[in-house]
Short mmCIF file of C-alpha atoms and ligand atoms in Angstrom, two decimals:
data_model
loop_
_atom_site.label_atom_id
_atom_site.label_comp_id
_atom_site.label_asym_id
_atom_site.label_seq_id
_atom_site.Cartn_x
_atom_site.Cartn_y
_atom_site.Cartn_z
CA MET U 1 18.54 163.62 63.75
CA THR U 2 18.78 166.45 60.71
CA ASN U 3 21.69 168.32 60.41
CA ASP U 4 20.22 171.63 58.31
CA SER U 5 23.05 173.02 56.94
CA THR U 6 21.57 176.54 57.03
CA ASP U 7 21.67 176.19 60.90
CA PRO U 8 24.04 178.40 62.49
CA ALA U 9 26.88 176.12 63.76
CA PRO U 10 28.39 176.84 67.25
CA ILE U 11 31.73 177.50 66.07
CA ASP U 12 34.12 180.67 66.04
CA VAL U 13 33.66 181.91 62.48
CA PRO U 14 36.47 184.52 62.39
CA ALA U 15 38.65 181.79 63.79
CA LEU U 16 37.63 179.38 61.33
CA GLU U 17 37.99 181.90 58.57
CA SER U 18 41.27 183.09 59.51
CA LYS U 19 42.67 179.53 59.15
CA HIS U 20 41.06 178.70 55.62
CA VAL U 21 39.65 181.62 53.96
CA LEU U 22 41.65 184.25 51.78
CA GLN U 23 42.31 187.09 53.80
CA VAL U 24 41.22 189.57 50.98
CA TYR U 25 38.56 191.20 53.26
CA ARG U 26 38.86 193.52 56.47
CA ARG U 27 35.57 192.43 57.87
CA ALA U 28 33.66 194.16 60.64
CA PRO U 29 33.54 191.88 63.83
CA ILE U 30 29.95 190.48 63.47
CA VAL U 31 28.45 187.36 62.13
CA LEU U 32 24.96 187.88 60.32
CA VAL U 33 22.78 185.04 59.95
CA ARG U 34 19.40 186.36 58.82
CA GLY U 35 17.54 189.77 57.76
CA SER U 36 14.09 190.72 57.10
CA GLY U 37 13.93 194.30 55.00
CA VAL U 38 16.04 196.91 55.78
CA ARG U 39 17.27 194.76 59.06
CA VAL U 40 19.81 192.07 59.49
CA TYR U 41 20.44 189.95 62.42
CA ASP U 42 23.91 188.58 64.04
CA ASP U 43 24.44 185.30 65.82
CA GLN U 44 23.81 186.90 68.97
CA ASP U 45 20.37 188.06 67.65
CA ARG U 46 21.41 191.83 67.84
CA MET U 47 19.67 193.61 65.25
CA PHE U 48 21.33 196.25 62.66
CA LEU U 49 19.80 198.91 60.35
CA ASP U 50 21.18 198.15 57.04
CA LEU U 51 21.85 201.18 55.00
CA ILE U 52 24.78 199.43 52.80
CA SER U 53 22.47 196.48 51.71
CA GLY U 54 25.36 194.39 50.77
CA VAL U 55 27.12 197.42 48.86
CA GLY U 56 23.81 198.08 46.69
CA VAL U 57 22.92 194.54 46.13
CA ALA U 58 19.87 193.83 48.20
CA SER U 59 18.12 196.30 46.53
CA LEU U 60 14.63 194.87 47.49
CA GLY U 61 15.83 194.21 51.24
CA HIS U 62 16.63 191.07 52.90
CA ALA U 63 14.60 188.02 52.65
CA ASN U 64 11.77 189.81 50.46
CA PRO U 65 8.98 187.10 50.32
CA GLY U 66 8.08 187.61 46.56
CA LEU U 67 11.71 187.21 45.56
CA ALA U 68 11.91 184.32 47.96
CA GLU U 69 9.13 182.65 46.16
CA ALA U 70 10.35 183.21 42.60
CA ILE U 71 13.76 181.87 43.33
CA ALA U 72 12.17 179.01 44.96
CA ASP U 73 9.62 178.32 42.22
CA GLN U 74 12.47 178.41 39.82
CA ALA U 75 14.78 176.39 41.82
CA ARG U 76 12.05 173.64 41.70
CA THR U 77 11.82 174.07 37.89
CA LEU U 78 15.01 174.38 36.19
CA VAL U 79 18.13 176.47 37.66
CA HIS U 80 20.44 176.14 34.73
CA CYS U 81 20.78 174.59 31.18
CA SER U 82 24.09 176.54 30.01
CA ASN U 83 23.90 178.61 27.00
CA LEU U 84 24.02 175.78 24.84
CA TYR U 85 20.42 176.02 24.65
CA TYR U 86 17.61 178.48 24.67
CA HIS U 87 15.59 179.12 27.75
CA GLY U 88 12.58 181.34 28.17
CA LEU U 89 13.87 184.07 30.63
CA GLN U 90 16.81 185.53 28.98
CA GLY U 91 14.90 187.12 26.03
CA ARG U 92 12.43 188.52 28.30
CA LEU U 93 15.00 190.14 30.86
CA ALA U 94 16.91 191.74 28.07
CA GLU U 95 13.73 192.91 26.28
CA ARG U 96 13.05 194.77 29.92
CA LEU U 97 16.65 196.07 30.18
CA ALA U 98 16.42 197.37 26.71
CA ALA U 99 13.14 199.26 27.37
CA LEU U 100 14.94 200.83 30.17
CA SER U 101 18.25 201.82 28.89
CA GLY U 102 17.66 202.55 25.40
CA LEU U 103 20.44 200.13 24.51
CA SER U 104 18.53 197.15 22.57
CA ARG U 105 20.97 194.01 23.22
CA ALA U 106 22.24 192.40 26.35
CA PHE U 107 25.32 189.98 27.05
CA PHE U 108 24.57 188.72 30.74
CA CYS U 109 27.22 187.59 33.05
CA ASN U 110 27.70 187.07 36.93
CA SER U 111 29.27 190.42 38.36
CA GLY U 112 29.98 194.01 37.53
CA ALA U 113 33.64 193.20 37.01
CA GLU U 114 32.48 190.84 34.24
CA ALA U 115 29.90 193.32 32.90
CA VAL U 116 32.63 195.89 32.74
CA GLU U 117 35.30 193.25 31.49
CA ALA U 118 32.64 192.32 28.52
CA CYS U 119 32.35 196.41 27.55
CA LEU U 120 35.93 196.76 27.30
CA LYS U 121 36.33 193.31 25.06
CA PHE U 122 33.22 194.71 22.98
CA ALA U 123 34.64 198.20 22.41
CA ARG U 124 37.91 196.39 21.09
CA ARG U 125 35.95 193.93 18.85
CA VAL U 126 34.03 196.97 17.29
CA TRP U 127 37.00 198.57 16.03
CA HIS U 128 38.71 195.17 14.97
CA THR U 129 35.48 194.39 13.01
CA ARG U 130 35.69 197.86 11.39
CA GLY U 131 39.40 197.07 10.17
CA ALA U 132 40.67 200.09 12.64
CA VAL U 133 42.98 197.88 14.36
CA GLY U 134 45.24 200.48 15.83
CA ARG U 135 42.33 201.92 17.54
CA HIS U 136 42.68 200.18 21.04
CA ARG U 137 43.24 202.99 23.65
CA PHE U 138 41.00 203.76 26.44
CA VAL U 139 40.70 206.61 28.71
CA ALA U 140 39.21 206.62 32.30
CA LEU U 141 38.96 208.79 35.01
CA ARG U 142 40.44 209.58 38.43
CA HIS U 143 38.56 208.05 41.23
CA SER U 144 36.91 205.52 38.96
CA PHE U 145 36.29 202.01 39.88
CA HIS U 146 35.48 199.20 37.76
CA GLY U 147 36.64 195.90 39.24
CA ARG U 148 39.17 193.83 40.05
CA THR U 149 39.67 191.68 36.94
CA PHE U 150 42.47 192.49 34.55
CA GLY U 151 40.67 194.91 32.05
CA ALA U 152 38.35 196.16 34.54
CA LEU U 153 41.21 196.74 37.08
CA SER U 154 43.27 198.41 34.40
CA ALA U 155 40.76 201.11 34.02
CA THR U 156 40.43 201.51 37.92
CA TRP U 157 42.33 204.60 39.16
CA GLU U 158 43.55 204.14 42.65
CA PRO U 159 47.04 202.78 42.37
CA HIS U 160 47.05 200.28 45.46
CA TYR U 161 44.42 198.24 43.67
CA ARG U 162 46.39 198.27 40.59
CA GLU U 163 50.29 198.23 41.23
CA PRO U 164 50.54 194.62 42.83
CA PHE U 165 49.60 193.28 39.73
CA GLU U 166 51.37 195.49 36.91
CA PRO U 167 51.43 195.13 34.26
CA LEU U 168 47.85 195.29 32.99
CA VAL U 169 46.09 196.28 30.18
CA PRO U 170 48.15 198.83 28.20
CA SER U 171 46.99 202.10 26.91
CA VAL U 172 44.52 203.16 29.77
CA THR U 173 44.96 207.38 29.82
CA PHE U 174 43.14 208.68 33.29
CA VAL U 175 41.87 212.30 33.02
CA SER U 176 40.59 214.27 35.96
CA PRO U 177 36.80 214.76 36.12
CA ASP U 178 37.43 218.23 37.10
CA ASP U 179 39.42 218.77 33.63
CA PRO U 180 37.34 219.00 30.72
CA ASP U 181 39.88 220.02 28.47
CA ALA U 182 42.29 217.28 29.20
CA LEU U 183 39.66 214.90 28.38
CA GLY U 184 39.14 216.69 24.80
CA THR U 185 42.77 216.45 24.57
CA ALA U 186 43.15 212.87 25.58
CA VAL U 187 40.23 211.20 23.44
CA ASP U 188 41.13 211.22 19.65
CA ASP U 189 40.89 208.78 16.85
CA THR U 190 43.15 206.11 18.34
CA THR U 191 40.78 205.90 21.32
CA ALA U 192 38.54 202.73 21.37
CA ALA U 193 36.07 204.04 24.16
CA VAL U 194 36.15 206.49 27.21
CA ILE U 195 35.02 204.35 30.30
CA LEU U 196 33.24 206.30 33.09
CA GLU U 197 30.80 206.07 36.06
CA PRO U 198 28.48 208.77 35.83
CA LEU U 199 28.34 208.94 40.00
CA GLN U 200 31.49 207.35 41.04
CA GLY U 201 30.78 205.10 44.29
CA GLU U 202 33.83 203.40 45.39
CA GLY U 203 36.15 206.80 44.69
CA GLY U 204 33.86 208.74 47.27
CA VAL U 205 30.45 209.07 45.78
CA ARG U 206 31.17 211.83 43.24
CA PRO U 207 28.73 212.93 40.70
CA LEU U 208 30.13 213.92 37.39
CA THR U 209 29.26 217.53 36.60
CA ARG U 210 26.97 218.31 33.47
CA GLU U 211 29.93 220.40 32.08
CA PHE U 212 32.31 217.43 32.35
CA ALA U 213 29.79 215.12 30.97
CA GLY U 214 29.16 217.35 27.87
CA ALA U 215 33.03 217.13 27.34
CA VAL U 216 33.03 213.50 27.38
CA GLN U 217 29.79 213.36 24.86
CA ALA U 218 31.35 216.28 22.39
CA ALA U 219 34.65 213.99 22.48
CA CYS U 220 33.05 210.78 21.69
CA ASP U 221 31.10 212.39 18.99
CA ARG U 222 33.73 214.39 17.36
CA THR U 223 35.94 211.46 17.44
CA GLY U 224 33.50 208.41 17.14
CA THR U 225 34.70 206.93 20.27
CA LEU U 226 32.55 204.69 22.08
CA LEU U 227 31.34 205.65 25.62
CA ILE U 228 31.23 202.90 27.96
CA VAL U 229 29.19 203.86 31.08
CA ASP U 230 29.55 201.64 34.14
CA GLU U 231 26.22 202.00 36.60
CA VAL U 232 26.97 198.74 38.28
CA GLN U 233 26.49 200.83 41.55
CA SER U 234 24.56 203.86 40.35
CA GLY U 235 22.01 202.12 38.04
CA LEU U 236 18.73 200.51 38.23
CA GLY U 237 16.88 203.03 40.36
CA ARG U 238 19.40 203.89 43.12
CA THR U 239 19.42 207.43 42.16
CA GLY U 240 15.65 207.82 41.56
CA VAL U 241 16.01 207.44 37.71
CA PRO U 242 16.60 204.26 35.99
CA PHE U 243 20.18 205.12 34.88
CA TYR U 244 22.23 208.26 36.48
CA PHE U 245 23.80 209.14 32.61
CA SER U 246 20.28 210.30 31.59
CA THR U 247 20.48 212.95 34.10
CA LEU U 248 23.80 214.27 32.37
CA GLY U 249 22.81 213.83 29.09
CA LEU U 250 25.35 211.21 28.11
CA ARG U 251 24.54 208.54 25.14
CA PRO U 252 26.28 205.41 25.91
CA ASP U 253 27.05 203.03 23.50
CA LEU U 254 27.55 200.33 26.52
CA LEU U 255 26.57 199.91 29.62
CA ALA U 256 27.54 197.65 32.59
CA LEU U 257 25.22 196.40 35.09
CA GLY U 258 25.36 194.33 38.15
CA LYS U 259 24.73 194.56 42.03
CA ALA U 260 20.84 195.75 42.22
CA LEU U 261 19.98 193.63 39.37
CA GLY U 262 19.33 190.41 40.78
CA ALA U 263 18.55 191.54 44.39
CA GLY U 264 21.03 189.35 45.72
CA VAL U 265 21.39 186.81 43.22
CA PRO U 266 24.56 187.30 41.41
CA VAL U 267 23.84 188.75 37.93
CA GLY U 268 25.60 191.15 35.53
CA ALA U 269 24.89 192.46 32.12
CA ALA U 270 26.53 194.60 29.32
CA MET U 271 23.89 196.32 27.37
CA MET U 272 24.91 197.99 23.83
CA SER U 273 23.54 199.54 20.77
CA GLU U 274 22.53 197.63 17.71
CA ASP U 275 25.89 199.23 16.16
CA VAL U 276 28.09 197.61 18.64
CA ALA U 277 25.97 194.17 18.64
CA GLU U 278 26.28 194.01 14.73
CA THR U 279 30.34 193.72 15.08
CA ILE U 280 30.43 190.76 17.36
CA ARG U 281 30.32 187.32 16.37
CA PRO U 282 29.13 183.80 17.88
CA GLY U 283 32.11 182.80 19.98
CA ASP U 284 33.67 186.04 20.81
CA HIS U 285 32.49 185.98 24.34
CA GLY U 286 30.57 183.88 26.85
CA SER U 287 30.15 182.87 30.15
CA THR U 288 29.20 179.45 31.47
CA TYR U 289 26.64 180.72 34.51
CA GLY U 290 25.59 183.82 32.38
CA GLY U 291 22.12 184.68 32.16
CA ASN U 292 21.00 181.05 34.08
CA LEU U 293 17.40 180.79 34.70
CA LEU U 294 17.72 181.27 38.48
CA ALA U 295 19.75 184.85 37.78
CA CYS U 296 17.28 185.93 35.14
CA ARG U 297 14.14 184.95 37.23
CA ALA U 298 15.53 186.88 40.43
CA ALA U 299 16.27 190.03 38.01
CA LEU U 300 12.75 190.04 36.28
CA PHE U 301 11.57 189.97 39.58
CA PHE U 302 13.43 192.96 40.77
CA LEU U 303 12.69 194.96 37.54
CA GLU U 304 8.77 194.50 37.94
CA GLN U 305 9.13 195.76 41.65
CA LEU U 306 11.18 198.62 40.40
CA VAL U 307 8.86 199.37 37.22
CA ASP U 308 5.40 198.14 37.67
CA HIS U 309 5.18 198.36 41.29
CA ASP U 310 6.92 201.94 41.12
CA VAL U 311 9.92 201.16 43.45
CA LEU U 312 11.46 203.82 41.45
CA GLY U 313 8.92 206.28 42.54
CA HIS U 314 9.37 205.33 46.08
CA VAL U 315 13.18 205.79 45.76
CA ARG U 316 12.35 209.45 44.48
CA ARG U 317 10.45 210.08 47.41
CA VAL U 318 12.37 208.66 50.00
CA GLY U 319 15.34 209.72 48.49
CA ALA U 320 14.40 213.04 48.84
CA HIS U 321 13.40 212.65 52.51
CA LEU U 322 17.18 211.35 53.13
CA GLU U 323 18.54 214.22 51.56
CA ARG U 324 16.79 216.66 53.74
CA GLY U 325 17.92 214.58 56.78
CA LEU U 326 21.30 214.55 55.74
CA ARG U 327 21.45 218.42 55.32
CA ASP U 328 20.18 218.85 58.38
CA LEU U 329 22.88 216.46 59.86
CA ALA U 330 25.44 218.41 58.23
CA THR U 331 23.87 221.99 59.58
CA ARG U 332 24.17 220.24 63.14
CA HIS U 333 27.64 219.22 63.04
CA PRO U 334 29.33 221.63 60.59
CA ALA U 335 33.25 220.64 62.14
CA LEU U 336 32.78 217.22 61.01
CA VAL U 337 30.57 217.08 57.95
CA ILE U 338 31.92 219.27 55.35
CA GLU U 339 29.99 217.89 52.42
CA LEU U 340 27.08 215.66 50.97
CA ARG U 341 27.37 214.30 47.64
CA GLY U 342 24.95 212.09 45.88
CA ALA U 343 21.46 211.37 44.85
CA GLY U 344 18.32 209.52 45.49
CA LEU U 345 19.69 206.45 47.82
CA MET U 346 23.22 206.91 47.26
CA TRP U 347 25.05 209.09 49.43
CA GLY U 348 28.43 210.13 50.68
CA ILE U 349 28.80 212.34 54.07
CA VAL U 350 32.11 213.86 53.63
CA LEU U 351 34.16 214.09 56.79
CA SER U 352 36.88 216.53 57.99
CA ARG U 353 38.46 213.35 59.31
CA ASP U 354 38.97 209.36 58.58
CA ALA U 355 35.52 207.89 58.20
CA ALA U 356 36.82 204.71 60.27
CA ARG U 357 35.60 205.97 63.61
CA VAL U 358 32.22 206.81 62.34
CA ILE U 359 31.55 203.53 60.86
CA GLU U 360 32.48 201.60 63.89
CA ALA U 361 30.79 203.68 66.25
CA ALA U 362 27.56 203.55 63.94
CA LEU U 363 27.99 199.71 64.12
CA GLN U 364 28.05 199.64 67.83
CA ARG U 365 24.60 201.30 67.68
CA GLY U 366 23.26 199.15 65.29
CA LEU U 367 23.61 200.80 62.11
CA LEU U 368 25.41 199.77 58.85
CA VAL U 369 27.30 202.08 56.75
CA ASN U 370 30.56 201.76 55.25
CA ARG U 371 33.81 203.95 54.36
CA THR U 372 34.84 204.75 50.85
CA GLY U 373 37.38 207.42 49.81
CA GLY U 374 39.21 207.30 53.18
CA THR U 375 36.95 210.14 54.74
CA VAL U 376 33.57 209.20 53.45
CA VAL U 377 30.64 207.60 54.78
CA ARG U 378 28.57 205.85 52.22
CA MET U 379 24.95 204.89 52.32
CA LEU U 380 23.45 202.52 49.76
CA PRO U 381 20.22 201.28 51.67
CA PRO U 382 17.72 198.68 50.13
CA LEU U 383 15.46 200.79 47.54
CA VAL U 384 12.76 199.94 49.76
CA ILE U 385 13.66 201.45 52.73
CA SER U 386 10.78 203.40 54.69
CA GLU U 387 11.20 207.38 55.69
CA ALA U 388 10.82 206.21 59.42
CA GLU U 389 13.82 203.61 58.88
CA ILE U 390 15.42 206.53 57.61
CA ASP U 391 14.86 208.83 60.42
CA GLU U 392 16.00 205.89 62.52
CA ALA U 393 19.26 205.72 60.86
CA LEU U 394 19.89 209.39 60.87
CA ALA U 395 19.24 209.72 64.54
CA ILE U 396 22.20 207.13 64.90
CA LEU U 397 24.36 209.04 62.87
CA ASP U 398 23.43 212.40 64.75
CA SER U 399 24.11 210.71 68.09
CA VAL U 400 27.71 209.32 66.53
CA CYS U 401 28.53 212.51 65.07
CA GLY U 402 27.56 214.28 68.43
CA GLU U 403 29.79 211.89 70.62
CA LEU U 404 33.06 212.28 68.00
CA GLY U 405 32.62 216.11 67.74
CA SER U 406 32.72 216.52 71.41
CA GLU U 407 35.65 214.18 71.49
CA ALA U 408 37.63 216.19 68.86
CA THR U 409 36.78 219.29 71.09
CA ALA U 410 37.62 217.64 74.27
N1 PLP V 501 31.98 198.96 38.74
C1 PLP V 501 31.49 199.47 39.63
C2 PLP V 501 31.02 201.20 39.49
C3 PLP V 501 31.76 199.12 40.88
O1 PLP V 501 30.88 199.91 42.09
C4 PLP V 501 31.80 197.88 41.24
C5 PLP V 501 31.85 197.06 42.65
O2 PLP V 501 31.89 197.97 43.35
C6 PLP V 501 32.22 197.13 40.22
C7 PLP V 501 31.78 197.63 38.64
C8 PLP V 501 32.71 195.40 40.37
O3 PLP V 501 31.57 194.93 40.68
P1 PLP V 501 31.67 193.29 41.23
O4 PLP V 501 32.11 193.56 42.45
O5 PLP V 501 30.28 192.85 41.08
O6 PLP V 501 32.50 192.55 40.17
#
């Protein structure tokens, strides 16, 4: 008798987890077992249209055959050899990311938080190498989210993430993205770097304005302060361009990437300019798994699809379709939908009430979306979603909004 460990075991998954898995996540009450394209299936074989894609990770959809083949081929060849030796894929991946971002060097890691952490450390290292040891402050933004490690958490705005773990990295000043003047005052020649998401994700899908971005770039130029752009969520085609920072006229010195890059295989990257890179020495930073062959192979496959097979153009086309559909939804439910924010395939539907009931009702009807910033329904579908699948998702949301809207007026 074979006992394939991938077979769904006849166990009560939530009960088992509640005993042995640290309870840091509030999971929806479904057990997912497989996926195909934009759809996932649970252990009762119920189908869900996945418009959150593992929070922007399953960028090529689920069980993508080409990705599966690339990973399997790599697994049969060499999965990992550590950073003690060269292998053929890191350089190729770095070269592709450099061409896409304009930042010539990459440090590879395994998650978004690690990419942010690396950027923060490298920014400090720049000023240390240049002999400006007192130049250690960071300026971050209200509504920011950069991850859960100490450094990334220190630059994350929402107090409930930070307070239980204080004291964190000192000298982080938070500025409101509505206040370009405050930003201008906060950045001075003791600031190591400004860190920002050009399109804030966890904080409620909030794009920065061009005016604010202009103030950031001007303050960085005036004082020589480094600019760290975090595109862990918004980057790599999500908004219909390689990186959202380009639409705001920002010129980052460092760029944090993760999520979509491995299309489901954990990989992160900190990209940086040559000026930054030349201040960093062997031994300054590292990661056991960072840039391993499996991760690089998956990321190379993703970038081939994004650029060579024009997934980027597809995002622009279907993103425009999604935006039109969302605007129609907002018009049909004006009491419930008060604002739409986003770009490409990254959207927040801002409600006049807590978004939890909408998320729950959508799940009951077979649609996965999630709540962010309390009142915002967030959509981050796979980049390969079709117009028909978007219409299907919008029809479900329309019926949910209709039901909850009539509940409110009953
Ligand atoms: N930065 C941004 C903008 C994010 O959205 C996230 C995760 O949601 C992170 C960093 C942290 O990434 P990870 O969860 O992979 O550590």
